[in-house]
Short mmCIF file of C-alpha atoms in Angstrom, two decimals:
data_model
loop_
_atom_site.label_atom_id
_atom_site.label_comp_id
_atom_site.label_asym_id
_atom_site.label_seq_id
_atom_site.Cartn_x
_atom_site.Cartn_y
_atom_site.Cartn_z
CA MET A 738 -16.67 -55.64 -19.26
CA SER A 739 -12.73 -56.49 -17.90
CA ASN A 740 -10.65 -54.64 -15.59
CA SER A 741 -8.25 -53.94 -18.31
CA ASP A 742 -10.98 -52.07 -21.08
CA PHE A 743 -9.15 -48.79 -21.00
CA ASP A 744 -8.21 -46.77 -23.31
CA ILE A 745 -5.59 -42.76 -23.00
CA ILE A 746 -7.15 -40.86 -26.06
CA PHE A 747 -5.77 -37.60 -26.74
CA ARG A 748 -6.43 -34.87 -30.12
CA GLY A 749 -4.91 -32.66 -29.97
CA ASP A 750 -5.94 -30.28 -27.33
CA ILE A 751 -3.43 -28.52 -24.64
CA VAL A 752 -4.17 -27.63 -21.20
CA PHE A 753 -4.89 -23.89 -21.19
CA GLY A 754 -2.24 -22.43 -20.09
CA HIS A 755 0.55 -24.45 -21.50
CA GLN A 756 2.40 -23.23 -24.83
CA LEU A 757 1.82 -25.84 -27.45
CA SER A 758 6.62 -26.44 -27.41
CA GLU A 759 6.54 -26.88 -23.65
CA VAL A 760 3.96 -29.56 -24.06
CA LYS A 761 5.46 -30.93 -27.64
CA VAL A 762 8.67 -31.72 -25.48
CA LYS A 763 7.46 -32.60 -22.31
CA LEU A 764 4.97 -35.56 -24.02
CA GLN A 765 8.90 -36.24 -25.14
CA GLN A 766 10.26 -36.46 -22.46
CA LEU A 767 7.23 -39.12 -21.58
CA PHE A 768 7.13 -41.30 -24.04
CA LYS A 769 10.60 -41.39 -24.57
CA VAL A 770 10.63 -40.96 -28.39
CA ASP A 771 11.38 -38.25 -31.77
CA ALA A 772 9.87 -35.38 -32.52
CA ALA A 773 8.78 -36.22 -35.39
CA LYS A 774 6.14 -38.44 -33.67
CA ILE A 775 5.22 -36.16 -31.46
CA ASP A 776 4.26 -33.56 -34.31
CA ALA A 777 2.16 -36.64 -35.64
CA LEU A 778 0.03 -36.09 -32.76
CA PHE A 779 -1.78 -33.49 -33.03
CA THR A 780 -3.26 -33.92 -36.21
CA GLY A 781 -7.21 -33.29 -34.66
CA ARG A 782 -7.64 -36.44 -35.11
CA PRO A 783 -8.12 -39.44 -32.01
CA VAL A 784 -4.67 -41.20 -30.98
CA PRO A 785 -5.17 -43.90 -28.72
CA LEU A 786 -1.62 -42.85 -26.43
CA LYS A 787 -1.89 -46.33 -23.96
CA ARG A 788 -4.16 -49.23 -24.34
CA ASN A 789 -5.99 -52.26 -22.84
CA LEU A 790 -5.57 -50.64 -18.87
CA ASP A 791 -7.23 -50.76 -15.72
CA GLU A 792 -9.32 -48.23 -14.47
CA ALA A 793 -6.97 -47.07 -11.94
CA THR A 794 -4.07 -47.12 -14.31
CA ALA A 795 -6.02 -45.07 -16.71
CA ASN A 796 -6.75 -42.33 -14.25
CA LYS A 797 -3.11 -42.02 -13.51
CA TYR A 798 -1.91 -41.24 -17.24
CA ARG A 799 -4.63 -38.70 -17.86
CA ASP A 800 -3.42 -37.15 -14.51
CA VAL A 801 0.46 -37.33 -15.66
CA LEU A 802 -0.82 -36.43 -19.21
CA LEU A 803 -3.01 -33.28 -17.98
CA LYS A 804 0.09 -31.99 -15.75
CA ALA A 805 2.12 -32.29 -18.22
CA GLY A 806 -0.58 -30.07 -21.01
CA ALA A 807 -1.59 -32.49 -22.81
CA MET A 808 -5.94 -33.03 -22.89
CA VAL A 809 -6.40 -36.75 -22.62
CA GLU A 810 -10.00 -38.60 -22.19
CA VAL A 811 -10.39 -42.08 -20.33
CA CYS A 812 -12.84 -44.34 -23.56
CA SER A 813 -13.48 -47.58 -23.59
CA SER A 814 -12.06 -49.70 -25.70
CA HIS A 815 -14.24 -53.07 -25.83
CA LYS A 816 -15.94 -51.47 -28.56
CA SER A 817 -13.28 -50.01 -30.79
CA PRO A 818 -12.77 -52.51 -33.85
CA ALA A 819 -9.27 -50.71 -34.09
CA ASN A 820 -8.37 -51.43 -30.30
CA SER A 821 -5.70 -54.62 -30.98
CA PRO A 822 -2.75 -55.24 -28.16
CA SER A 823 -0.23 -55.86 -30.92
CA LYS A 824 -0.68 -52.33 -31.89
CA PRO A 825 2.11 -49.38 -30.44
CA ALA A 826 0.49 -46.88 -28.19
CA VAL A 827 2.24 -44.06 -29.53
CA PRO A 828 1.96 -42.68 -32.00
CA VAL A 829 -1.04 -44.45 -33.94
CA ARG A 830 -3.99 -43.38 -36.09
CA SER A 831 -7.12 -45.15 -35.85
CA GLN A 832 -10.40 -44.55 -36.87
CA PRO A 833 -12.29 -42.14 -34.55
CA MET A 834 -13.94 -44.11 -31.36
CA ALA A 835 -17.34 -43.55 -29.70
CA PRO A 836 -16.20 -42.72 -25.78
CA ILE A 837 -18.20 -44.01 -23.03
CA ALA A 838 -17.57 -41.66 -19.92
CA ARG A 839 -15.35 -38.88 -20.24
CA VAL A 840 -13.13 -38.14 -17.44
CA ALA A 841 -13.60 -34.61 -16.08
CA PRO A 842 -9.90 -32.24 -16.32
CA ALA A 843 -8.82 -32.08 -13.29
CA TYR A 844 -8.76 -27.63 -13.14
CA ALA A 845 -12.31 -26.15 -12.18
CA ALA A 846 -14.71 -24.71 -13.52
CA TRP A 847 -15.05 -20.71 -13.35
CA THR A 848 -18.02 -18.34 -14.19
CA LEU A 849 -18.49 -14.79 -14.63
CA ALA A 850 -20.54 -13.33 -11.67
CA PRO A 851 -22.73 -11.27 -12.83
CA VAL A 852 -22.19 -6.76 -12.05
CA GLY A 853 -22.64 -6.24 -8.53
CA ALA A 854 -23.38 -9.48 -7.79
CA ASP A 855 -21.50 -10.26 -3.95
CA LEU A 856 -18.59 -13.19 -4.28
CA LEU A 857 -19.05 -14.29 -0.92
CA PRO A 858 -22.24 -16.99 -0.08
CA ALA A 859 -24.09 -16.36 2.65
CA SER A 860 -22.33 -18.56 5.23
CA GLU A 861 -19.33 -16.78 4.98
CA ARG A 862 -20.29 -13.48 4.38
CA PRO A 863 -18.78 -11.73 7.52
CA ALA A 864 -21.74 -10.56 10.13
CA LYS A 865 -23.13 -6.99 10.30
CA PRO A 866 -22.18 -4.58 12.62
CA ALA A 867 -24.20 -3.96 15.04
CA ALA A 868 -25.92 -0.27 14.84
CA VAL A 869 -24.71 2.80 17.32
CA ALA A 870 -27.50 4.18 19.05
CA VAL A 871 -26.37 8.14 18.94
CA ASP A 872 -28.21 10.67 21.75
CA THR A 873 -29.30 13.44 19.77
CA SER A 874 -32.30 14.94 22.87
CA GLY A 875 -29.44 17.42 23.64
CA LEU A 876 -29.05 18.98 20.13
CA SER A 877 -31.12 21.33 18.65
CA LEU A 878 -30.67 23.16 15.56
CA ARG A 879 -30.43 26.85 15.98
CA PRO A 880 -30.46 29.69 14.11
CA ALA A 881 -28.17 30.28 9.98
CA GLU A 882 -25.64 32.95 10.91
CA GLY A 883 -26.30 32.59 14.91
CA ASN A 884 -23.85 32.18 17.53
CA LEU A 885 -23.49 28.15 18.63
CA VAL A 886 -22.74 28.98 22.46
CA ASP A 887 -25.24 30.51 24.71
CA THR A 888 -24.21 33.46 26.83
CA ALA A 889 -23.85 32.12 29.53
CA GLU A 890 -21.47 29.98 28.26
CA VAL A 891 -19.59 32.46 27.24
CA ARG A 892 -15.85 32.86 28.96
CA HIS A 893 -14.84 36.93 29.56
CA GLU A 894 -11.74 37.42 29.59
CA ARG A 895 -10.35 40.71 31.90
CA GLU A 896 -9.07 43.09 30.79
CA ALA A 897 -5.69 44.52 31.75
CA VAL A 898 -5.22 47.07 32.90
CA VAL A 899 -2.34 50.25 31.27
CA ILE A 900 -1.02 53.03 32.88
CA ALA A 901 0.95 55.36 30.41
CA PRO A 902 -0.18 59.32 31.55
CA ASP A 903 3.35 60.09 30.76
CA LEU A 904 4.62 58.46 27.84
CA GLY A 905 4.78 59.97 24.50
CA LEU A 906 6.66 60.50 21.17
CA ALA A 907 10.00 62.27 21.28
CA ALA A 908 11.71 63.24 18.10
CA ILE A 909 14.21 61.73 16.28
CA GLY A 910 17.75 61.63 17.86
CA GLU A 911 16.46 63.86 21.12
CA ASP A 912 17.93 62.27 24.29
CA LEU A 913 15.70 59.86 25.95
CA ILE A 914 16.63 60.67 29.37
CA GLY A 915 15.65 64.35 30.31
CA ALA A 916 18.20 66.48 32.50
CA ASP A 917 17.14 66.05 35.81
CA GLU A 918 16.81 62.24 35.16
CA LYS A 919 21.20 62.02 34.36
CA LEU A 920 22.95 60.27 37.24
CA GLU A 921 26.40 62.94 37.93
CA LEU A 922 28.89 60.42 37.86
CA PRO A 923 32.06 61.90 40.66
CA LEU A 924 35.63 61.96 38.85
CA VAL A 925 38.29 59.95 39.57
CA GLU A 926 41.72 62.25 39.21
CA ILE A 927 44.34 59.13 38.01
CA GLU A 928 47.68 60.63 38.15
CA LEU A 929 49.14 59.10 35.18
CA GLU A 930 52.96 61.16 36.17
CA ASP A 931 55.35 57.37 37.14
CA TRP A 932 53.35 55.64 33.70
CA GLY A 933 55.25 55.16 30.38
CA ILE A 934 55.28 52.29 27.26
CA ALA A 935 58.31 50.02 27.75
CA ASP A 936 60.12 48.60 24.59
CA ALA A 937 58.79 45.54 22.76
CA GLY A 938 60.16 42.21 24.71
CA SER A 939 60.24 44.06 27.66
CA ASP A 940 59.71 42.87 31.41
CA LEU A 941 57.28 44.47 33.13
CA LEU A 942 57.96 44.25 36.74
CA SER A 943 60.86 45.31 38.29
CA ALA A 944 63.01 43.12 40.26
CA ALA A 945 61.62 44.55 43.40
CA GLU A 946 58.00 42.78 42.38
CA ARG A 947 58.73 39.62 41.10
CA PRO A 948 57.95 36.91 43.68
CA VAL A 949 60.74 35.36 45.46
CA VAL A 950 60.88 31.86 43.48
CA VAL A 951 62.31 28.74 45.99
CA PRO A 952 64.13 25.96 43.92
CA VAL A 953 62.79 22.82 44.94
CA ALA A 954 65.82 19.79 44.90
CA VAL A 955 64.54 16.21 42.62
CA ALA A 956 66.41 12.99 42.48
CA ASN A 957 66.76 12.06 39.23
CA SER A 958 67.97 8.94 39.72
CA ASP A 959 65.83 6.96 38.79
CA PHE A 960 64.81 8.91 35.52
CA GLY A 961 65.50 8.24 32.17
CA LEU A 962 63.94 7.60 28.78
CA ALA A 963 62.03 4.75 28.12
CA PRO A 964 62.05 3.08 24.43
CA ALA A 965 59.54 4.17 22.13
CA GLY A 966 56.55 2.25 22.42
CA SER A 967 57.12 1.08 25.74
CA ASP A 968 54.02 -0.14 28.18
CA LEU A 969 54.53 3.86 30.96
CA GLY A 970 51.68 2.34 33.21
CA GLN A 971 52.74 0.34 37.00
CA LEU A 972 54.26 -3.23 36.89
CA ARG A 973 51.55 -6.32 36.38
CA VAL A 974 51.01 -7.82 38.86
CA SER A 975 51.52 -12.67 37.46
CA VAL A 976 49.09 -14.05 38.19
CA LYS A 977 49.53 -18.03 38.28
CA PRO A 978 47.21 -19.66 36.02
CA VAL A 979 44.47 -22.30 37.94
CA ILE A 980 44.92 -25.91 36.35
CA PRO A 981 41.53 -27.75 36.96
CA ASP A 982 41.57 -31.28 37.91
CA ILE A 983 39.80 -33.03 36.08
CA SER A 984 40.81 -36.71 36.17
CA LYS A 985 37.56 -37.56 37.92
CA LEU A 986 35.74 -36.14 34.66
CA ARG A 987 33.97 -39.02 32.06
CA LEU A 988 32.01 -38.51 29.03
CA ALA A 989 29.00 -39.76 29.53
CA GLU A 990 27.91 -42.28 26.54
#
């Protein structure tokens, strides 16, 4: 067998997960043919897509077609009576060819594990955690409905002593303070002979009661009204900008 005795055979099967219409469009783009010739490939009969390829080139074509969604096979062509260099590769109907070597598709084989099986192999399973030892030597069982705390462990609260010898309930509306408990306040006599009601708007202070206000002289020669939007703060000090000397600076190459 020479190094160029491999054919790409297509029987119309597509890779699981691909849509038939999308696979046909991708094959039409790969082979640059019209839709009618691509439809002729999906008849269920084996059709050689490429002939007389070396093994590396055949595997390369197979990977590209599998990626496009077409399930193809790499077969030996030295026993095929229809093998001819002058025959076109796409699409030509030929007699069934006896495949010599079927190349496994480039996807992993999936299986179903039994119910309850561990999906991780023994080498990938995490180590079991170490058992935690709990000291139960000081534990014991008490009778049902018994007190879980011993008498020596019970904390006794001190009772507060409240002395209330003379407390009682008074009748509704009764004065809570007895006659002997009331405080007698001294009466203060206020003379209201000079008091009266002034008219509305009257000055409540007489001329003798008014405080003496000494006028303060203020020189207003420097005051004036600033225009709207003027800055009323202090005068700003003009600062001369510093101009650095860059005559000795240069850019590094």
